[in-house]
Amino acid sequence: MASPANDIDRLIKREYKEGFVTDIDSETLPPGLDEGVVRAISEKKREPEFMLEWRLNAYHHWLTLTEPQWAHVHYEPIDYQAISYYSAPKDKDGPKSLDEVDPKLLETYEKLGIPLEEQKMLAGVAVDAVFDSVSVKTTFREKLAEVGVIFCSISEALQEHPDLVKQYLGSVVPAGDNFYAALNSAVFSDGSFVYVPKGIRCPMELSTYFRINAMNTGQFERTLIIADEGSYVSYLEGCTAPMRDENQLHAAVVELIAMKDAQIKYSTVQNWYPGDEHGRGGIYNFVTKRGACRGGNSKISWTQVETGSAITWKYPSVLLEGDNSVGEFYSVALTNNWQQADTGTKMVHIGKNTASTIISKGISAGHGQNAYRGLVKVLNQADNARNYSQCDSLLMGDRCGAHTFPYMEVKNPTAQVEHEATTSKISDDQLFYCRQRGLSEEDAVSMIVNGFCKEVFKELPMEFAVEARKLLEISLEGAVG
Amino acid sequence: MLSIKNLHASVEGTPILKGIDLDVAAGEVHAIMGPNGSGKSTLANVIAGRDGYDVTAGKVVFRGKNLLELPVEERACEGIFLAFQYPVEIPGVSNLYLLKTALNSIRKHRGLNDLSAVEFLKLIKEKIKLVEMKEEFLHRSVNEGFSGGEKKRNEILQLAVLEPSLAILDETDSGLDIDALKVVANGVNSLRDEQRAMIVVTHYQRLLDYIIPDKVHVMANGRIVKSGDKSLALELEKHGYAWIAQDPGAAAAPPAGS
Ligand SMILES: Nc1ncnc2c1ncn2[C@@H]1O[C@H](COP(=O)(O)OP(=O)(O)OP(=O)(O)O)[C@@H](O)[C@H]1O
Ligand SMILES: [Mg+2]
């Protein structure tokens, strides 16, 4: 086991994600992407040879791809040579203390109920290595190790469990799957790795908190979760980023693998910086998330609450390979100001008696543009496949937009596929009713919006549901009136 | 408690209220009757502060405050409660949650702390008995899928929990079967006290058999055309509104309380 000091180091690295705390400045690579950069990343991380080859293949494949244009989003072309693909956490020009941090940002954190130490970290202020959760983390790890659950960064997994990584990495999202996934495969810096052994119910919720601090940096994390036969795991992913005027690219890949009788529940509350009220800055969130129900009776459930990012391009999907396997997608996507979201899911029915449920709630305010894009695909051999999709849109004001693009490809006549869609507005009657009962207009709106999202929120673990509710409130501030 | 003087209000340029005078003292129950379209709901909405009405003349003073200056929620927090003629549905928001948020907003306005979950549940369980509603209604979405009668009971439940100083009941009796009518009337009567006033808008004498009013007003064409005691309702029942129209003195009837 690592010494406590190493654990502290690792924790900090972990929290900063791009971290490598020692000798920070020399760790930063200049902007630009070529084979040398890919090699350098792999070398810095002392990766096994197979990993370097994998990255290089991905990189060469990426060169042959062009950026997808089909999403209902608009942005200036990204200059991939202007991005740094490897960056250290400590921003020399960053704030040295909380006094130097934009008060608007702090106010937001305060509202989220994030403790002060966490606020400092989020704001990119260097934090002392003395950090309460260190010991907590260690106890968690030990407790997990007792039952054989592996939960570590993917860099560590490459050192300590290379065979597992080699076996599963890219098995759900191949290196060349799409433009952003290929880019991620070439340059991913870190991410999480989870392995739950046969028959084990993971004794606690596993969580990571992703952040982007540094300027002009892309963030490319890679998450790989394997639930072996008969196991269960619930994983939470939270994201925030400091406010910056320039756009930042976030291109993550998440792969889930559920073996026979296994269940994975993956919940995200995404609150990347959305840009300001004029549409300046914000994260480009181009993410590939996919799970494979490899074995019979397995189940994968995605729940996401997307309130942040300038642009979101994200379709958490499930490949229903095993017979009787189940895929679920519960989503709330909110776009305010100039945010754009093109999000949805793909459910691919391959095994027999497979079932999928899609519940999507889109909320648009300000000039926000919100698109649901979903594909339900039933292959020839997938007898008795069932899907239920429900896509509801809520519009606030008349400058925003909601769009629904449900695609269905059904090759087996026994399939039952159902799709329902609604678009509504918060009515004056509802607002008057709530205000007559003493609620402020803001509270009334947030209550009505929360009601609209209820079917999704009830899928979230408790603490996350609370956070999601607060986030919606904050994100909607000033959206009415 | 409430004093309305020469109130004129219009909707999109069309005058609806054409000079209402009404005084309601603490402890009193006033019934307002009158034909469809005479402006009863409009009056209730203007008192509650609903958007879309232009007050073109007149004054509304409630416990010393100029009501017309206050936003809807402040009027509510000051103690005005409107039981709606058509309660709205709010999908996904539980009845309990709305009640709790509303009560705590009002308490905050009065400088009181939020009720704890336990205190609140205790209160609610007591109040729900008053309107003979099943507890499951607390966990259902606000008014969603409620029958007409259930919606009205739910309004009275909110009234009982929020304990306003002035309650305006807009046709709470319409659509109720006779048992529900008694339940609603009992609920309302149990809330009657020295400090609290009520304005009951209704078309039917039968409600006033249970909720005995101190004053009865008849509205027609945006004005209060006749005021009297509870016997006025009985007369109306017998003769219909046409009887008022024929009464030469009706339009000039002095405003209540003056
Ligand atoms: N928002 C509105 N737009 C146009 N006309 C309105 C509006 N609100 C009220 N009115 C008109 O004002 C008049 C009074 O309506 P109000 O609802 O106050 O009547 P009421 O006395 O409550 O009738 P009822 O007994 O049928 O409930 C009606 O002619 C109605 O059509
Ligand atoms: Mg009416």
Coordinates of N, CA and C in Angstrom, one line a residue, chain A residues 41-187:
Chain A
I41 N 2.7 12.0 -23.7 CA 1.7 11.7 -22.6 C 1.9 10.3 -22.1
S42 N 2.0 9.4 -23.0 CA 2.1 8.0 -22.6 C 3.4 7.8 -21.8
E43 N 4.4 8.4 -22.2 CA 5.7 8.3 -21.5 C 5.6 8.9 -20.1
K44 N 5.1 10.1 -20.0 CA 5.0 10.7 -18.7 C 4.2 9.8 -17.7
K45 N 3.3 9.1 -18.3 CA 2.4 8.3 -17.4 C 3.0 6.9 -17.3
R46 N 4.2 6.7 -17.8 CA 4.9 5.4 -17.7 C 3.9 4.2 -18.1
E47 N 3.3 4.3 -19.2 CA 2.3 3.4 -19.6 C 2.9 2.1 -20.2
P48 N 2.2 1.0 -20.1 CA 2.7 -0.2 -20.8 C 2.7 0.0 -22.3
E49 N 3.5 -0.7 -23.0 CA 3.7 -0.6 -24.4 C 2.3 -0.7 -25.2
F50 N 1.5 -1.6 -24.8 CA 0.2 -1.8 -25.6 C -0.6 -0.5 -25.6
M51 N -0.5 0.3 -24.5 CA -1.3 1.5 -24.4 C -0.8 2.5 -25.4
L52 N 0.5 2.6 -25.5 CA 1.1 3.6 -26.4 C 0.6 3.3 -27.8
E53 N 0.7 2.0 -28.2 CA 0.3 1.6 -29.5 C -1.2 1.9 -29.7
W54 N -2.0 1.6 -28.7 CA -3.4 1.9 -28.8 C -3.7 3.4 -29.1
R55 N -3.0 4.2 -28.3 CA -3.1 5.7 -28.5 C -2.7 6.1 -29.9
L56 N -1.6 5.5 -30.3 CA -1.1 6.0 -31.7 C -2.1 5.6 -32.8
N57 N -2.6 4.3 -32.7 CA -3.6 3.9 -33.6 C -4.8 4.9 -33.6
A58 N -5.2 5.2 -32.4 CA -6.3 6.1 -32.3 C -6.0 7.5 -33.0
Y59 N -4.8 7.9 -32.7 CA -4.4 9.2 -33.2 C -4.4 9.2 -34.8
H60 N -3.8 8.2 -35.3 CA -3.8 8.1 -36.8 C -5.2 8.0 -37.4
H61 N -6.0 7.3 -36.7 CA -7.4 7.2 -37.2 C -8.1 8.5 -37.1
W62 N -7.8 9.2 -36.0 CA -8.5 10.5 -35.8 C -8.1 11.5 -36.9
L63 N -6.9 11.4 -37.4 CA -6.4 12.3 -38.5 C -7.3 12.1 -39.7
T64 N -7.9 10.9 -39.9 CA -8.7 10.6 -41.1 C -10.2 11.0 -40.9
L65 N -10.5 11.4 -39.7 CA -11.9 11.7 -39.4 C -12.2 13.2 -39.5
T66 N -13.4 13.6 -39.8 CA -13.8 15.0 -39.7 C -14.8 15.2 -38.6
E67 N -14.9 16.4 -38.1 CA -15.8 16.7 -37.0 C -17.2 16.5 -37.4
P68 N -18.0 15.9 -36.6 CA -19.4 15.7 -37.0 C -20.2 17.0 -37.1
Q69 N -21.1 17.1 -38.0 CA -21.8 18.4 -38.2 C -23.3 18.2 -38.0
W70 N -23.7 17.0 -37.8 CA -25.2 16.8 -37.8 C -25.9 17.3 -36.5
A71 N -25.2 17.6 -35.5 CA -25.9 18.0 -34.3 C -26.5 19.4 -34.4
H72 N -27.6 19.6 -33.7 CA -28.3 20.9 -33.8 C -27.6 21.9 -32.9
V73 N -26.3 22.1 -33.2 CA -25.6 23.1 -32.4 C -24.7 23.9 -33.3
H74 N -24.4 25.1 -32.9 CA -23.6 26.0 -33.8 C -22.4 26.6 -33.0
Y75 N -21.3 26.5 -33.5 CA -20.1 27.1 -32.9 C -19.0 27.4 -33.9
E76 N -18.1 28.3 -33.5 CA -16.9 28.5 -34.4 C -16.1 27.3 -34.4
P77 N -15.4 27.0 -35.5 CA -14.6 25.8 -35.6 C -13.5 25.8 -34.5
I78 N -13.2 24.6 -34.0 CA -12.2 24.5 -32.9 C -10.9 24.3 -33.6
D79 N -9.9 25.0 -33.1 CA -8.5 24.9 -33.6 C -7.8 23.9 -32.7
Y80 N -7.7 22.6 -33.1 CA -7.2 21.6 -32.3 C -5.7 21.7 -32.0
Q81 N -5.0 22.6 -32.8 CA -3.6 22.8 -32.6 C -3.4 23.9 -31.5
A82 N -4.5 24.6 -31.1 CA -4.3 25.7 -30.1 C -4.6 25.2 -28.7
I83 N -4.9 23.9 -28.6 CA -5.2 23.3 -27.3 C -4.0 22.6 -26.8
S84 N -3.8 22.7 -25.5 CA -2.7 22.0 -24.8 C -3.3 20.6 -24.4
Y85 N -2.7 19.6 -24.7 CA -3.2 18.2 -24.4 C -2.7 17.6 -23.1
Y86 N -1.9 18.4 -22.4 CA -1.4 17.9 -21.2 C -1.1 19.1 -20.3
S87 N -1.7 19.2 -19.2 CA -1.5 20.4 -18.4 C -1.5 20.1 -16.9
A88 N -0.7 20.9 -16.2 CA -0.6 20.8 -14.8 C -1.7 21.7 -14.1
P89 N -2.0 21.4 -12.9 CA -3.2 22.1 -12.3 C -2.9 23.5 -11.9
K90 N -1.6 23.8 -11.5 CA -1.4 25.1 -10.9 C -1.2 26.1 -12.0
D91 N -2.1 27.0 -12.0 CA -2.2 28.1 -13.0 C -1.4 29.3 -12.4
K92 N -0.3 29.6 -13.0 CA 0.5 30.6 -12.4 C -0.2 32.0 -12.2
D93 N -1.1 32.2 -13.2 CA -1.8 33.5 -13.1 C -3.1 33.4 -12.4
G94 N -3.3 32.2 -11.9 CA -4.6 31.9 -11.2 C -4.6 32.6 -9.8
P95 N -5.8 32.6 -9.2 CA -6.0 33.3 -8.0 C -5.1 32.6 -6.9
K96 N -4.6 33.5 -6.0 CA -3.8 32.9 -4.9 C -4.6 32.7 -3.7
S97 N -5.6 33.4 -3.6 CA -6.5 33.3 -2.4 C -7.9 33.5 -2.8
L98 N -8.8 33.2 -2.0 CA -10.3 33.4 -2.3 C -10.6 34.8 -2.6
D99 N -9.8 35.8 -2.0 CA -10.1 37.2 -2.3 C -10.0 37.6 -3.7
E100 N -9.2 36.8 -4.4 CA -9.0 37.1 -5.8 C -9.9 36.5 -6.8
V101 N -10.8 35.6 -6.2 CA -11.7 34.9 -7.1 C -13.0 35.7 -7.3
D102 N -13.5 35.6 -8.5 CA -14.7 36.3 -8.9 C -15.8 36.0 -7.9
P103 N -16.3 37.1 -7.2 CA -17.3 36.8 -6.2 C -18.6 36.1 -6.7
K104 N -18.9 36.4 -8.0 CA -20.0 35.7 -8.6 C -19.9 34.2 -8.5
L105 N -18.7 33.7 -8.7 CA -18.4 32.3 -8.7 C -18.5 31.8 -7.3
L106 N -18.0 32.5 -6.3 CA -18.1 32.1 -5.0 C -19.5 32.0 -4.5
E107 N -20.3 33.0 -4.9 CA -21.7 33.0 -4.5 C -22.4 31.7 -5.0
T108 N -22.0 31.4 -6.2 CA -22.6 30.1 -6.8 C -22.2 28.9 -6.0
Y109 N -21.0 28.8 -5.6 CA -20.5 27.7 -4.8 C -21.3 27.7 -3.5
E110 N -21.4 28.9 -2.9 CA -22.0 28.9 -1.6 C -23.4 28.4 -1.7
K111 N -24.1 28.8 -2.8 CA -25.5 28.3 -3.0 C -25.5 26.8 -3.1
L112 N -24.5 26.3 -3.7 CA -24.4 24.8 -3.9 C -24.1 24.1 -2.6
G113 N -23.7 24.9 -1.6 CA -23.4 24.3 -0.3 C -22.0 23.6 -0.3
I114 N -21.2 24.0 -1.2 CA -19.8 23.4 -1.3 C -18.9 24.0 -0.2
P115 N -18.3 23.2 0.6 CA -17.5 23.7 1.7 C -16.3 24.5 1.2
L116 N -15.8 25.4 2.1 CA -14.8 26.3 1.7 C -13.5 25.7 1.1
E117 N -13.0 24.6 1.6 CA -11.8 24.0 1.0 C -12.1 23.6 -0.4
E118 N -13.3 23.1 -0.6 CA -13.7 22.6 -1.9 C -13.8 23.8 -2.8
Q119 N -14.4 24.9 -2.3 CA -14.5 26.2 -3.1 C -13.2 26.6 -3.6
K120 N -12.2 26.6 -2.7 CA -10.8 27.0 -3.1 C -10.3 26.1 -4.3
M121 N -10.6 24.8 -4.2 CA -10.1 23.9 -5.2 C -10.8 24.2 -6.5
L122 N -12.1 24.4 -6.4 CA -12.9 24.6 -7.6 C -12.5 25.9 -8.3
A123 N -12.1 26.9 -7.5 CA -11.8 28.2 -8.1 C -10.4 28.1 -8.6
G124 N -9.7 27.0 -8.4 CA -8.3 26.9 -8.9 C -7.3 27.5 -8.0
V125 N -7.7 27.7 -6.7 CA -6.7 28.2 -5.8 C -5.9 27.0 -5.3
A126 N -4.6 27.1 -5.2 CA -3.8 26.0 -4.7 C -4.2 25.7 -3.3
V127 N -4.4 24.4 -3.0 CA -4.9 24.0 -1.7 C -3.8 23.3 -0.9
D128 N -3.7 23.5 0.3 CA -2.8 22.8 1.1 C -3.1 21.3 1.1
A129 N -2.0 20.5 1.3 CA -2.2 19.1 1.2 C -3.0 18.5 2.4
V130 N -3.2 19.4 3.4 CA -4.0 19.0 4.5 C -5.4 19.0 4.1
F131 N -6.1 17.9 4.1 CA -7.4 17.9 3.5 C -8.2 16.9 4.1
D132 N -9.3 17.3 4.7 CA -10.1 16.4 5.5 C -10.4 15.0 4.9
S133 N -10.7 15.0 3.7 CA -11.2 13.8 3.1 C -10.2 12.8 2.8
V134 N -8.9 13.1 3.0 CA -7.8 12.2 2.8 C -8.0 10.9 3.5
S135 N -8.2 11.0 4.8 CA -8.3 9.8 5.6 C -9.6 9.1 5.2
V136 N -10.6 9.9 5.0 CA -11.9 9.3 4.5 C -11.7 8.4 3.3
K137 N -11.0 9.0 2.4 CA -10.7 8.3 1.1 C -10.0 7.0 1.4
T138 N -9.0 7.1 2.3 CA -8.3 5.8 2.5 C -9.2 4.8 3.1
T139 N -10.0 5.2 4.1 CA -10.9 4.2 4.7 C -11.8 3.6 3.6
F140 N -12.3 4.4 2.7 CA -13.1 3.9 1.6 C -12.4 2.9 0.8
R141 N -11.2 3.2 0.5 CA -10.4 2.3 -0.3 C -10.2 0.9 0.3
E142 N -10.0 1.0 1.6 CA -9.7 -0.2 2.4 C -11.0 -1.0 2.4
K143 N -12.1 -0.3 2.7 CA -13.4 -1.0 2.8 C -13.7 -1.7 1.4
L144 N -13.4 -0.9 0.3 CA -13.7 -1.5 -1.0 C -12.8 -2.7 -1.3
A145 N -11.5 -2.6 -0.9 CA -10.6 -3.6 -1.1 C -11.0 -4.9 -0.4
E146 N -11.6 -4.7 0.8 CA -12.0 -5.9 1.5 C -13.0 -6.8 0.7
V147 N -13.8 -6.2 -0.1 CA -14.7 -7.0 -0.9 C -14.2 -7.2 -2.3
G148 N -13.0 -6.7 -2.6 CA -12.4 -6.9 -3.9 C -12.7 -5.9 -5.0
V149 N -13.4 -4.8 -4.6 CA -13.7 -3.8 -5.6 C -12.5 -3.0 -5.8
I150 N -12.2 -2.8 -7.1 CA -11.1 -1.9 -7.5 C -11.7 -0.6 -7.9
F151 N -11.2 0.5 -7.3 CA -11.7 1.8 -7.6 C -10.4 2.7 -7.6
C152 N -9.9 3.1 -8.8 CA -8.7 3.9 -8.8 C -8.7 4.7 -10.1
S153 N -7.7 5.5 -10.2 CA -7.6 6.3 -11.5 C -7.2 5.3 -12.6
I154 N -7.5 5.7 -13.8 CA -7.2 4.8 -14.9 C -5.7 4.7 -15.1
S155 N -4.9 5.7 -14.7 CA -3.5 5.6 -14.8 C -3.0 4.6 -13.8
E156 N -3.5 4.6 -12.6 CA -3.1 3.6 -11.7 C -3.5 2.2 -12.1
A157 N -4.7 2.1 -12.7 CA -5.1 0.8 -13.2 C -4.2 0.2 -14.2
L158 N -3.7 1.1 -15.1 CA -2.7 0.7 -16.1 C -1.5 0.2 -15.5
Q159 N -1.1 0.7 -14.3 CA 0.1 0.2 -13.6 C -0.2 -1.1 -12.9
E160 N -1.3 -1.1 -12.2 CA -1.6 -2.2 -11.3 C -2.5 -3.3 -11.8
H161 N -3.3 -3.0 -12.8 CA -4.2 -4.0 -13.4 C -4.2 -4.0 -14.9
P162 N -3.0 -4.0 -15.5 CA -3.0 -3.7 -17.0 C -3.8 -4.7 -17.8
D163 N -3.9 -6.0 -17.3 CA -4.6 -7.0 -18.1 C -6.1 -6.7 -18.1
L164 N -6.6 -6.2 -17.0 CA -8.1 -5.8 -17.0 C -8.3 -4.7 -18.0
V165 N -7.4 -3.7 -17.9 CA -7.6 -2.5 -18.8 C -7.5 -3.0 -20.2
K166 N -6.5 -3.8 -20.5 CA -6.3 -4.2 -21.9 C -7.5 -5.0 -22.4
Q167 N -8.0 -5.8 -21.6 CA -9.2 -6.6 -22.0 C -10.4 -5.8 -22.3
Y168 N -10.6 -4.8 -21.5 CA -11.9 -4.1 -21.7 C -11.9 -2.7 -22.3
L169 N -10.7 -2.0 -22.3 CA -10.7 -0.7 -22.8 C -11.0 -0.7 -24.3
G170 N -11.9 0.1 -24.7 CA -12.2 0.2 -26.2 C -13.1 -0.9 -26.6
S171 N -13.6 -1.8 -25.7 CA -14.4 -2.9 -26.1 C -15.9 -2.4 -26.3
V172 N -16.2 -1.3 -25.8 CA -17.5 -0.7 -26.0 C -17.5 0.5 -26.9
V173 N -16.6 1.3 -26.6 CA -16.3 2.5 -27.5 C -15.0 2.3 -28.2
P174 N -14.9 1.7 -29.4 CA -13.7 1.5 -30.0 C -12.9 2.8 -30.2
A175 N -11.6 2.7 -30.3 CA -10.8 3.9 -30.4 C -11.2 4.8 -31.5
G176 N -11.7 4.2 -32.6 CA -12.0 5.0 -33.8 C -13.5 5.3 -33.9
D177 N -14.2 5.1 -32.8 CA -15.7 5.2 -32.9 C -16.3 6.4 -33.5
N178 N -15.8 7.6 -33.1 CA -16.2 8.8 -33.7 C -15.0 9.8 -33.4
F179 N -15.2 11.0 -34.0 CA -14.1 12.0 -34.0 C -13.6 12.3 -32.6
Y180 N -14.5 12.6 -31.7 CA -14.1 13.0 -30.3 C -13.6 11.8 -29.5
A181 N -14.2 10.6 -29.8 CA -13.8 9.4 -29.0 C -12.4 9.0 -29.5
A182 N -12.1 9.2 -30.8 CA -10.7 8.9 -31.3 C -9.7 9.9 -30.7
L183 N -10.1 11.1 -30.6 CA -9.2 12.1 -30.0 C -9.0 11.8 -28.5
N184 N -10.0 11.4 -27.8 CA -9.9 11.1 -26.4 C -9.0 9.9 -26.3
S185 N -9.2 8.9 -27.2 CA -8.3 7.6 -27.1 C -6.9 7.9 -27.3
A186 N -6.6 8.9 -28.1 CA -5.2 9.3 -28.3 C -4.6 10.0 -27.2
V187 N -5.3 10.9 -26.6 CA -4.7 11.8 -25.6 C -5.3 11.8 -24.2

